[in-house]
Coordinates of N, CA and C in Angstrom, one line a residue:
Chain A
X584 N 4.6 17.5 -4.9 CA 4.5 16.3 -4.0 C 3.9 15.1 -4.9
X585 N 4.7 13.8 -4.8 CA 3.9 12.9 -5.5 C 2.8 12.1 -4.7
X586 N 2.2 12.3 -5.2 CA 0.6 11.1 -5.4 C 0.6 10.0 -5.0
X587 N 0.3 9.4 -4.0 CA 0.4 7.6 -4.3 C -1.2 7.4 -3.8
X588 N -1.3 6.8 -5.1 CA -2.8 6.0 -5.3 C -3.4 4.8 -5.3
X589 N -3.2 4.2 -3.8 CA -4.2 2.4 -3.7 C -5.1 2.1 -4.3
X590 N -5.3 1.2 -4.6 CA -6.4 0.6 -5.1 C -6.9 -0.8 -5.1
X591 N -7.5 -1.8 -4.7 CA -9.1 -1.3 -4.2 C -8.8 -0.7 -2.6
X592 N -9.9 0.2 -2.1 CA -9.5 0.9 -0.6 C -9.8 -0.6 -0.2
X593 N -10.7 -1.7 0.0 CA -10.8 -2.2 0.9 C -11.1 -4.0 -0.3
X594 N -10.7 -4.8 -0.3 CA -10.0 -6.3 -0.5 C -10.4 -7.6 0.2
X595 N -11.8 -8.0 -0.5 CA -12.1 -9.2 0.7 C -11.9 -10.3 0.1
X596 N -10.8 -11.6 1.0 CA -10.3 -12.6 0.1 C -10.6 -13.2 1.1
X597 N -10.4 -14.8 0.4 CA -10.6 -16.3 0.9 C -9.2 -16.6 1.7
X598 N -9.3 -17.2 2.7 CA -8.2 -17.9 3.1 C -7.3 -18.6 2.0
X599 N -5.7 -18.6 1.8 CA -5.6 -19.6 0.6 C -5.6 -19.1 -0.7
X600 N -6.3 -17.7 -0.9 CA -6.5 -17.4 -2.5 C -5.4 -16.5 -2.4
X601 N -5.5 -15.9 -3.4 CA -4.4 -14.6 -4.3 C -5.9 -13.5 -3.7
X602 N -4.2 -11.8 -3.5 CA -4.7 -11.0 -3.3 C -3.8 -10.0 -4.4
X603 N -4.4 -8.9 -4.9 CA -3.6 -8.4 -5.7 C -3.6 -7.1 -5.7
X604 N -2.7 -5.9 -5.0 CA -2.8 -4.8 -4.5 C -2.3 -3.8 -5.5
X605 N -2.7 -2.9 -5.9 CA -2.2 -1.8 -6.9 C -2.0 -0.6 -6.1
X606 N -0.8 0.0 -6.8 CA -0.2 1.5 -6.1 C 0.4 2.5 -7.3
X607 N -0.7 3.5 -7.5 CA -0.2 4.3 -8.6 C 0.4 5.6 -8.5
X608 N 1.7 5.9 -8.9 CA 2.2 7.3 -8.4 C 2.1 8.2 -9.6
X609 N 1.7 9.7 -8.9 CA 1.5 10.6 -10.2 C 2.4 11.0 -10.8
X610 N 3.9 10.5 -10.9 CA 5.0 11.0 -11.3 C 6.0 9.7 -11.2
X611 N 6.8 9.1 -12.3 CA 8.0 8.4 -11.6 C 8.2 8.5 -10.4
X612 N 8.7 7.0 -10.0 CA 9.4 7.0 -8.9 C 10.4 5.8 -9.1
X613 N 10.8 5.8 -9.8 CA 11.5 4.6 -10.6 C 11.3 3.3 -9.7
X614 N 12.3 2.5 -9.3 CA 12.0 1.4 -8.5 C 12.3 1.7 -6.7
X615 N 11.8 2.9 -6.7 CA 12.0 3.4 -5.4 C 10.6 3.4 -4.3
X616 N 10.0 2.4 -4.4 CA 9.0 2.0 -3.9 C 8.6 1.0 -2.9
X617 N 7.9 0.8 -2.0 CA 8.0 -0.1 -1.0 C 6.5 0.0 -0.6
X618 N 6.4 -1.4 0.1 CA 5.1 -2.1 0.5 C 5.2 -2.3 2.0
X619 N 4.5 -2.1 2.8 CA 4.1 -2.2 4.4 C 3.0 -2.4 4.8
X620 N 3.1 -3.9 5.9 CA 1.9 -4.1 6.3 C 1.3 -4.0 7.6
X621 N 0.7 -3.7 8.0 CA 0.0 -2.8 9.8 C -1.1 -3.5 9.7
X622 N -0.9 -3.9 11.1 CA -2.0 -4.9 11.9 C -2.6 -4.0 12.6
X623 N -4.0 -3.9 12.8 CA -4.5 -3.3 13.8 C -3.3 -3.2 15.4
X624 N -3.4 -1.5 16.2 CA -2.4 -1.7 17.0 C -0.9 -2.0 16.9
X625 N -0.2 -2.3 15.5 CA 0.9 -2.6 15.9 C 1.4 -1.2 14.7
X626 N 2.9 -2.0 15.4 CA 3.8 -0.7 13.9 C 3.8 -1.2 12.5
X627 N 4.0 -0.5 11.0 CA 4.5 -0.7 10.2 C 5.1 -1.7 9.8
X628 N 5.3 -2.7 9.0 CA 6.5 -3.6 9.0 C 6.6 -3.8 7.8
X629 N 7.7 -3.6 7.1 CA 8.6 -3.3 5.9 C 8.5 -4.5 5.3
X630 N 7.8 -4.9 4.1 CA 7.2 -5.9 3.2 C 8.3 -6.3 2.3
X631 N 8.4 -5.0 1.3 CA 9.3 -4.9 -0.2 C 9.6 -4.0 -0.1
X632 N 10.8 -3.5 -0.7 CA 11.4 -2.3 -0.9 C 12.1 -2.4 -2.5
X633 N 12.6 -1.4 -2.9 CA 13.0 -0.9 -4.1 C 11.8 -2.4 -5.8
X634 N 10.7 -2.1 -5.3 CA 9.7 -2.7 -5.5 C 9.6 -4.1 -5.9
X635 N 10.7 -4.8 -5.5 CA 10.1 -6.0 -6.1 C 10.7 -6.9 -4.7
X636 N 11.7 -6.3 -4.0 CA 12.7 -6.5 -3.1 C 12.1 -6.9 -1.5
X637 N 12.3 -8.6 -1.1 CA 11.3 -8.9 -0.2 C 12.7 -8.4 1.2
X638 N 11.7 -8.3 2.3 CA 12.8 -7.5 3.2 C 12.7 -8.6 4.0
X639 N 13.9 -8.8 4.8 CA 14.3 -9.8 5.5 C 13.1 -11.0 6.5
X640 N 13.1 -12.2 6.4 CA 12.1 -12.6 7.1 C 10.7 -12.5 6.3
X641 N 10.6 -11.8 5.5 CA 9.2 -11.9 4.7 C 8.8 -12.7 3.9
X642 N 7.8 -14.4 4.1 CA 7.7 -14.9 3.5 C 7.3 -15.3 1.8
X643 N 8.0 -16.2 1.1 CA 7.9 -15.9 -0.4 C 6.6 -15.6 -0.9
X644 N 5.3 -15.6 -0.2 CA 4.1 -15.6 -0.5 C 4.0 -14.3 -1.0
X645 N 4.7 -13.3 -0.7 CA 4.4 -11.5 -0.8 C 5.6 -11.3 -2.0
X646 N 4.9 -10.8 -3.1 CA 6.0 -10.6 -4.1 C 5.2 -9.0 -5.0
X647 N 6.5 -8.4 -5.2 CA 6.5 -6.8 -5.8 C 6.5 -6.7 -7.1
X648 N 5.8 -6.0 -7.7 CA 6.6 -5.6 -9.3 C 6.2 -4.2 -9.7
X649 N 6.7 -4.2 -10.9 CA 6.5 -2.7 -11.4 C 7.5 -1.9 -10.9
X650 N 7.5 -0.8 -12.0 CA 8.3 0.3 -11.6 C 8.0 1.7 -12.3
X651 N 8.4 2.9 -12.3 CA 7.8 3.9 -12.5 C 6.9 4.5 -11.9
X652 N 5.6 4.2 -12.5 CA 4.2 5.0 -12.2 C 3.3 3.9 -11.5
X653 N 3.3 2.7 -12.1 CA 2.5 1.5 -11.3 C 3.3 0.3 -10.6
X654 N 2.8 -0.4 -9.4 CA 2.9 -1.3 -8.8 C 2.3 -2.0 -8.4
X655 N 2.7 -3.4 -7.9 CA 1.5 -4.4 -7.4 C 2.1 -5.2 -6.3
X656 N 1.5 -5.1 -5.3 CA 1.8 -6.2 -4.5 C 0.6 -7.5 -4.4
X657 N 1.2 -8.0 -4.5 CA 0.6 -10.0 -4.6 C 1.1 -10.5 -3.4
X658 N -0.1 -11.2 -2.8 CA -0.3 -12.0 -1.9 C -0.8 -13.5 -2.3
X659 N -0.1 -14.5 -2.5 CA -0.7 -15.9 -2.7 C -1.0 -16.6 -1.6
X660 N -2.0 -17.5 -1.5 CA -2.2 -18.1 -0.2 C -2.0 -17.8 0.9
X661 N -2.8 -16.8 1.1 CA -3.3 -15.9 1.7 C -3.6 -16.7 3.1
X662 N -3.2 -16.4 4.2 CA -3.1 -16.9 5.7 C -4.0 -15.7 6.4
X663 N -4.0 -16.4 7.8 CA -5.1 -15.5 8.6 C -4.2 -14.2 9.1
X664 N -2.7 -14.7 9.4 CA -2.1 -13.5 9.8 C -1.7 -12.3 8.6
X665 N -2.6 -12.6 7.5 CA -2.2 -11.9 6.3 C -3.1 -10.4 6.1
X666 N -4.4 -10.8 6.9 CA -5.0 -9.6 7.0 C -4.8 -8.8 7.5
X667 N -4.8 -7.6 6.9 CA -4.0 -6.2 7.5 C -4.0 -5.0 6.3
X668 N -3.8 -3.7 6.9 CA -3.9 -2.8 5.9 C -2.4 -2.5 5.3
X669 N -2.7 -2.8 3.8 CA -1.1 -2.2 3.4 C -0.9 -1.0 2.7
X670 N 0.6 -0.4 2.8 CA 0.5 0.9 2.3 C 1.8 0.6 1.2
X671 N 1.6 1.7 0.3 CA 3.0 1.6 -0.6 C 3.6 2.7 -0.4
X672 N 5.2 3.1 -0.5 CA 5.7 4.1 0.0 C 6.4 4.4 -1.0
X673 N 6.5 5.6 -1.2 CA 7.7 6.5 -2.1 C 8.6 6.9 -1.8
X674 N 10.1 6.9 -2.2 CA 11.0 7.2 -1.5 C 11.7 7.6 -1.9
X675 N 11.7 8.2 -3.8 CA 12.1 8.7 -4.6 C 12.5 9.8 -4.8
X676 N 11.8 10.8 -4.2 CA 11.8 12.5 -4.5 C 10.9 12.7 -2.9
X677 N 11.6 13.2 -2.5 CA 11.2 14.3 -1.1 C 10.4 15.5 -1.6
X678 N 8.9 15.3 -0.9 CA 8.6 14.4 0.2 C 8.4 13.2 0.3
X679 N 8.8 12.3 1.0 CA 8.4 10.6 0.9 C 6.7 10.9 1.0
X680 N 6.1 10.2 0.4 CA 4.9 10.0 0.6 C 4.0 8.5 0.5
X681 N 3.2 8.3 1.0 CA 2.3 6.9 1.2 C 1.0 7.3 0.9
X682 N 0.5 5.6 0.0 CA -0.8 5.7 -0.5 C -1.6 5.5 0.8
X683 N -2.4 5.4 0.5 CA -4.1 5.7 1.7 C -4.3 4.5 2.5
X684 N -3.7 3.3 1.4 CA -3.7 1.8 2.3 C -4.5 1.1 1.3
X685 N -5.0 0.2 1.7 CA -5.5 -1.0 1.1 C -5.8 -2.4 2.3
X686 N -6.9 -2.3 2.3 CA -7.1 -3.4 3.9 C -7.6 -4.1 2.8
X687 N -7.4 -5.6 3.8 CA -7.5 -6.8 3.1 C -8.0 -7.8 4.2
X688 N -9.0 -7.9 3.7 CA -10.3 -8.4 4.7 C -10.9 -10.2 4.4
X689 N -11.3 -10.6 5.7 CA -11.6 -11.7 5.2 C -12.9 -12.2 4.2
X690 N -13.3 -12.4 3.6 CA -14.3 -12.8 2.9 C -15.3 -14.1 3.3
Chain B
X1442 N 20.5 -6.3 17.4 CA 19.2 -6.3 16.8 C 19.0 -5.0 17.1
X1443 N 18.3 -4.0 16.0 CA 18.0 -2.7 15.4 C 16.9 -2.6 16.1
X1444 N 17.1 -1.6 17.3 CA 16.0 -0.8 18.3 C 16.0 0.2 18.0
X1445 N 14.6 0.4 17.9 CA 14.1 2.1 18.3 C 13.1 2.5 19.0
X1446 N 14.0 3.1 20.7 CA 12.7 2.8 21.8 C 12.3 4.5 21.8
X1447 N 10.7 4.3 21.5 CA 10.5 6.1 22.2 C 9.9 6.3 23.1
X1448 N 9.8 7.4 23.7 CA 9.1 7.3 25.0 C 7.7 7.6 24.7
X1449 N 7.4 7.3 25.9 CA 6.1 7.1 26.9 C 4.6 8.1 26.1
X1450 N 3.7 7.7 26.2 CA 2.1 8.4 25.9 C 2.1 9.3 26.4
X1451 N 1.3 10.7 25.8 CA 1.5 12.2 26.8 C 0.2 12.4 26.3
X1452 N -0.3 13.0 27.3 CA -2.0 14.0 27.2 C -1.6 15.3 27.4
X1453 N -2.3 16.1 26.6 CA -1.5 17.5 26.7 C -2.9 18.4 26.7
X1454 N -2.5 19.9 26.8 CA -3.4 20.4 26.3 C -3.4 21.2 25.1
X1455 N -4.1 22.0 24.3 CA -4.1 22.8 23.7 C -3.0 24.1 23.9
X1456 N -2.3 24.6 23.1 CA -1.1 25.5 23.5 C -0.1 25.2 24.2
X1457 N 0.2 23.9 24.8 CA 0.8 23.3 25.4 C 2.5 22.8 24.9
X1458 N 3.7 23.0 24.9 CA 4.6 22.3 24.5 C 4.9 20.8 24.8
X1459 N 5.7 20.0 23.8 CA 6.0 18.9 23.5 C 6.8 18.8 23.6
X1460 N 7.5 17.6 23.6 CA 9.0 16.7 22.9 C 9.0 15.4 23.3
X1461 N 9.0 14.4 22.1 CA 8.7 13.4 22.5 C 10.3 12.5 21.6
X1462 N 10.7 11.6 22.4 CA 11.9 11.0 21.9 C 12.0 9.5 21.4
X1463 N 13.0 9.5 20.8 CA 13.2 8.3 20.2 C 14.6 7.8 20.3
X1464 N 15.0 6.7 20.7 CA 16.5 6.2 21.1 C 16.7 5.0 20.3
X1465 N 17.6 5.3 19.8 CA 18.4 4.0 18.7 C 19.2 2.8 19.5
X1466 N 19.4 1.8 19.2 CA 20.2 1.0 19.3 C 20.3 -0.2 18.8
X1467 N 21.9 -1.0 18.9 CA 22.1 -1.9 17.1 C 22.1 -1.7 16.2
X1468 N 23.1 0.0 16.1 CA 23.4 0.3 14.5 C 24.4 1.4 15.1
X1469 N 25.1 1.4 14.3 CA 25.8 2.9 14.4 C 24.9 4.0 13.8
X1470 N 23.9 4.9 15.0 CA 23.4 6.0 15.4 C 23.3 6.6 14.0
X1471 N 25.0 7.4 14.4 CA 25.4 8.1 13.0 C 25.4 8.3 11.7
X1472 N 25.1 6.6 11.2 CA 25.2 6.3 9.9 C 24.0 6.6 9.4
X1473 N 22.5 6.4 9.8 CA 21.2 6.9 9.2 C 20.9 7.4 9.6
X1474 N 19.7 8.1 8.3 CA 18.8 8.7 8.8 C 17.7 8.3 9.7
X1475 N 17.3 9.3 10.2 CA 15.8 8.5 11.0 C 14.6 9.6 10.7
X1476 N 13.6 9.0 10.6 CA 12.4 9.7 10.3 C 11.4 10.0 11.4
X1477 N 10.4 10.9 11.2 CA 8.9 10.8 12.5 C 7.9 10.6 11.3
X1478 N 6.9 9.9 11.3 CA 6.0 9.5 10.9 C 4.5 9.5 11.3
X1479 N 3.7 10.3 11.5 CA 2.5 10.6 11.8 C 1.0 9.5 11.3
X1480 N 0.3 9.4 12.5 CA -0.7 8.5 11.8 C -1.8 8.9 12.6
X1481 N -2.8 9.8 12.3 CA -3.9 10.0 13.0 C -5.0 9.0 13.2
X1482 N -6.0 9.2 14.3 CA -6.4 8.4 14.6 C -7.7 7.6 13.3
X1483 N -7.1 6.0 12.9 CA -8.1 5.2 12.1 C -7.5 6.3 10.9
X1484 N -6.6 7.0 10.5 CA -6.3 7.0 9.2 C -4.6 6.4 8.5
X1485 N -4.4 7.4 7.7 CA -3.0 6.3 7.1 C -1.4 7.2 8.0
X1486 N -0.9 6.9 7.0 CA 0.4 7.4 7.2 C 1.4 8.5 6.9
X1487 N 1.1 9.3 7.4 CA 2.3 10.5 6.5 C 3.7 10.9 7.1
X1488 N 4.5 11.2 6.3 CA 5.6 11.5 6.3 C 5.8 12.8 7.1
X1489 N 6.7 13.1 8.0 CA 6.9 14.4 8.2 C 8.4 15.1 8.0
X1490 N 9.3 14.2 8.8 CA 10.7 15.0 8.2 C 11.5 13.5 8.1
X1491 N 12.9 14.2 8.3 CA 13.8 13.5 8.0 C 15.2 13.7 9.1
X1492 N 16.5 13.5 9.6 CA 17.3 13.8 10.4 C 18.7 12.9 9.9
X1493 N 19.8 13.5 9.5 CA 20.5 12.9 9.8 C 21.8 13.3 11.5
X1494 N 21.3 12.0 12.0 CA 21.9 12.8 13.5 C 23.7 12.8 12.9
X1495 N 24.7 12.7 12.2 CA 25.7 13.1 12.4 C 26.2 14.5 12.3
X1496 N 25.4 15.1 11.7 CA 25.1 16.4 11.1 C 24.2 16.9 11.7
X1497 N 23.1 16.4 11.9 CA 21.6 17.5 12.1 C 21.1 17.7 10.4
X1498 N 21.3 17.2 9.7 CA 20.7 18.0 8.4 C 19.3 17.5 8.1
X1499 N 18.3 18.1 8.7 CA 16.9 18.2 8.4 C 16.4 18.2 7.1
X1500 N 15.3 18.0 7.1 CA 14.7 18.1 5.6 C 13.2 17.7 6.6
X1501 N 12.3 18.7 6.2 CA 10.8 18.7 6.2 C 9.6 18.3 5.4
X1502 N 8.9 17.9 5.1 CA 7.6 17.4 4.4 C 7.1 18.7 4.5
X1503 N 6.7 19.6 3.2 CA 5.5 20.9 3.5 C 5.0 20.9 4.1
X1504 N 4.2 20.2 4.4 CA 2.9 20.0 5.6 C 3.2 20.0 6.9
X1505 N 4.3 20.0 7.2 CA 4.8 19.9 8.3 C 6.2 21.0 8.8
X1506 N 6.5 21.6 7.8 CA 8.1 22.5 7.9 C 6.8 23.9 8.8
X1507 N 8.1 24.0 9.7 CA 6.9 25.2 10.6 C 5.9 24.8 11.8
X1508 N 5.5 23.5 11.6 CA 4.5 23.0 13.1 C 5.3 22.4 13.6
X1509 N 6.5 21.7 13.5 CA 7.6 21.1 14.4 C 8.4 21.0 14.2
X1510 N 9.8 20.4 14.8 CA 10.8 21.1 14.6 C 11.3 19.5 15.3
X1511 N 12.3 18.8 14.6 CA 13.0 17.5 14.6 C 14.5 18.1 14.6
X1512 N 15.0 17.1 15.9 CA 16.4 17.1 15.9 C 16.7 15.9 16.8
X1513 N 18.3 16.1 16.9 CA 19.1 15.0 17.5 C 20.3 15.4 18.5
X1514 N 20.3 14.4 19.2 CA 21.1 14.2 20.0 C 22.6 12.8 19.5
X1515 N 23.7 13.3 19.0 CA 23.9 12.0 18.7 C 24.9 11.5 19.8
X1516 N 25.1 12.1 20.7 CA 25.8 11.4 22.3 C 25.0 10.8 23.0
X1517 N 23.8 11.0 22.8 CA 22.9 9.4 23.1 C 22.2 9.1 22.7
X1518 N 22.6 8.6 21.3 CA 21.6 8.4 20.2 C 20.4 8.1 20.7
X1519 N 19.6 9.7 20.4 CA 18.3 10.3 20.4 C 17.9 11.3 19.2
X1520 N 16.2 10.5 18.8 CA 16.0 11.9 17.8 C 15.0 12.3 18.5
X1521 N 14.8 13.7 18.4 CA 13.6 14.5 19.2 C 12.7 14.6 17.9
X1522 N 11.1 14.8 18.3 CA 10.0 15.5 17.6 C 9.8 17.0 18.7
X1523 N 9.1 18.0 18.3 CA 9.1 18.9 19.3 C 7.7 19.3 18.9
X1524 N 7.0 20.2 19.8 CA 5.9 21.1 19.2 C 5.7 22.3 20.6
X1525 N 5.8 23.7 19.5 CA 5.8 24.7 20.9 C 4.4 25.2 21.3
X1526 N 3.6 24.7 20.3 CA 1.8 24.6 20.4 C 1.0 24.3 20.2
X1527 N 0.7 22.9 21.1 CA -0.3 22.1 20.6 C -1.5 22.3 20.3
X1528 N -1.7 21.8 19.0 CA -3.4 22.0 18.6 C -4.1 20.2 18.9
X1529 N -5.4 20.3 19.1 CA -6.4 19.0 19.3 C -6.3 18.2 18.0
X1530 N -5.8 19.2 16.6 CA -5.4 18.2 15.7 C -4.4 17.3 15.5
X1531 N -2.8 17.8 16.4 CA -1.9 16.8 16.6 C -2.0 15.8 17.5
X1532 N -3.4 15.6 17.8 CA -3.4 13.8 18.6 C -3.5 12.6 17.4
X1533 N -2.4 12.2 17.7 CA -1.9 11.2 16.5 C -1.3 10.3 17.2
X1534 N -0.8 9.3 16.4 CA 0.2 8.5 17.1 C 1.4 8.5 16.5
X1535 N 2.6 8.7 16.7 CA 4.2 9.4 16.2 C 5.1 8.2 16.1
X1536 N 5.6 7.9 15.2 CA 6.7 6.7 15.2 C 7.6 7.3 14.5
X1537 N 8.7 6.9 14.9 CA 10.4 7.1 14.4 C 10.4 5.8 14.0
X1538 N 11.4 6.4 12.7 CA 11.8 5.0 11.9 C 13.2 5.2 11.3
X1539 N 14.0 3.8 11.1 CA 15.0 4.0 10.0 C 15.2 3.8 9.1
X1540 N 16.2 5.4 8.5 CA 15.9 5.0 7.0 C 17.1 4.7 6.5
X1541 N 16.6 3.6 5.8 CA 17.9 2.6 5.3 C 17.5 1.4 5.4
X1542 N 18.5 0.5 4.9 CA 18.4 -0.8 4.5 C 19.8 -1.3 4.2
X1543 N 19.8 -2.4 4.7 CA 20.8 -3.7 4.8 C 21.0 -4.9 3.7
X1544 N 22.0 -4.6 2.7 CA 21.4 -6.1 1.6 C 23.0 -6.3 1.0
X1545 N 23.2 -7.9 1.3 CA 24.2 -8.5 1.0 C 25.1 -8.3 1.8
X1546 N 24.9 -7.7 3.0 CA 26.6 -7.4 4.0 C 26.4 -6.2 4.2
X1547 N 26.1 -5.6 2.6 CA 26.9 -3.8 2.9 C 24.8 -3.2 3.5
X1548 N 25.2 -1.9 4.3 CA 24.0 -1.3 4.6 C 24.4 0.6 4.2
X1549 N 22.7 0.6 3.9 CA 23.1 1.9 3.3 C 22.2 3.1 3.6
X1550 N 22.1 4.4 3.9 CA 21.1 5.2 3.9 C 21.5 6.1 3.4
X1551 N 20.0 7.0 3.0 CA 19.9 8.4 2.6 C 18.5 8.8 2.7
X1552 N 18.0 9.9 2.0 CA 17.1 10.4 1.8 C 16.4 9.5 0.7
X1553 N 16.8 9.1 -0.1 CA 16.2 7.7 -1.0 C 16.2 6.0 -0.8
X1554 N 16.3 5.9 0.5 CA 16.5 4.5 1.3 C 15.0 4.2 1.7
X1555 N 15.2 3.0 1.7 CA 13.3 2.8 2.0 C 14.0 2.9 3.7
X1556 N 12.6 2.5 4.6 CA 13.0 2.7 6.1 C 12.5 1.0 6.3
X1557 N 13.9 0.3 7.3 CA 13.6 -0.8 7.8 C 12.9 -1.2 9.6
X1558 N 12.7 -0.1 10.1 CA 13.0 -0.5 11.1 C 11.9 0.5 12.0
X1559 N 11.4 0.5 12.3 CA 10.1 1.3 13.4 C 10.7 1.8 14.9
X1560 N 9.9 2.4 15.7 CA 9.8 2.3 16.9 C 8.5 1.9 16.8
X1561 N 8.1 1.8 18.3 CA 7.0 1.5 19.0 C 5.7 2.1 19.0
X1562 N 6.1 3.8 18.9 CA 4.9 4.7 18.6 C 4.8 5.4 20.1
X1563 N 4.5 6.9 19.5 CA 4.2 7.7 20.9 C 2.8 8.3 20.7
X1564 N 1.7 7.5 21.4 CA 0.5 8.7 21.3 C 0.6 9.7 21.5
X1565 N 0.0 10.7 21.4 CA -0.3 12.3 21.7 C -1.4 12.3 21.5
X1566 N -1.9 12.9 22.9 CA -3.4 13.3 23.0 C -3.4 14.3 23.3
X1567 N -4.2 15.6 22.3 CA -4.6 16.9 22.8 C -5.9 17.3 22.9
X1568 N -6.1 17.7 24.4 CA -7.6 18.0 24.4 C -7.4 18.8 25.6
X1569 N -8.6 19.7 25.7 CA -8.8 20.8 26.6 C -9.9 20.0 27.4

């Protein structure tokens, strides 16, 4: 099973600033990776996919990179509805698996 | 627009059976997969299986092949989660999702598709 490893667990930023989220998997996953962000209460909502790949309606502010073993999701200008926990997902090799999250707190 | 309604909150008890559903609609059913996704309470996310309702062809997460048992209905596009004995550790909250994705016109799934699309979530609460 692969690994996916967040980092920092928890992210306190300024309204307005850059946030910058890391996802490390213990094995390739080539560009088969994806970012999700969950609000307290609500469902999942599909950020990026095949890691750099913004999903429909998702503002240009959230941008992906990397591929293989590391990734990053960037948040610039950073808004209030931006706070939330996000997860990165694997979807390369079954079992899919997801990192631990990464909340992103106000400061 | 890509729905996926499941049903209703359940309190159960210990040893107790399950099945809790999830209903598609604004896609052809058939064409994807759909997943259950587990999220206990205040933690993250895990994967548990996979379904494609044209087929039935399952695929399980280890952690989970053996505590439940996922299937479909595809005459009304439904996927089931099941459990024939609840323990106080499966109070979670359960979301169905689809897997696949839509880009440029054409849409596509498999077992290597990210998932676009949620339900709503089904609590499960077990306690004696």
């Amino acid at each position: 099973e692969i690994v996916m490893t967040q980092s920092p667990a928890t992210l306190s930023v300024s309204p307005g600033e850059r946030a910058t989220l890391s996802c490390r998997a213990s094995q390739s996953v080539s560009s088969n990776l994806a970012w999700y962000q969950q609000k307290p209460g609500q469902t999942p909502r599909l950020l990026i996919y095949g890691a750099s790949t913004r999903a429909t309606g998702v503002p240009a502010r959230f941008s992906g990179s990397g591929s293989g073993t590391e990734f990053t999701l960037t948040i610039i200008n950073l808004q209030s509805e931006d706070f939330a926990v996000y997860y990165c997902h694997q979807y390369n090799n079954w079992p899919r698996t997801f990192g631990q999250g990464t909340k992103v707190d106000i400061k | 627009e890509v729905q996926l309604v499941q049903s209703g909150a359940e309190v159960k008890k210990p040893g107790e059976s399950l099945t809790i559903s999830c209903k598609g609609s604004g896609y052809i059913f058939t064409s994807y997969w759909i997943g259950w996704v587990r999220q206990m309470p205040g933690k993250g996310l895990e994967w548990m299986g996979i379904i494609y309702p044209a087929d039935s062809d399952t695929r399980y997460s280890p952690s989970f092949q053996g505590q439940v048992s996922i299937s479909a209905d595809k005459s009304i596009r439904t996927a089931y989660l099941q459990w024939n004995s609840l323990e106080a550790s499966d109070t979670a909250m359960y979301y169905c999702a689809r897997v696949g994705y839509c880009s440029g016109g054409s849409c596509y799934s498999s077992p290597t598709t990210p998932t676009d699309s949620w339900g709503q979530g089904t609590l499960v609460t077990v306690s004696s």
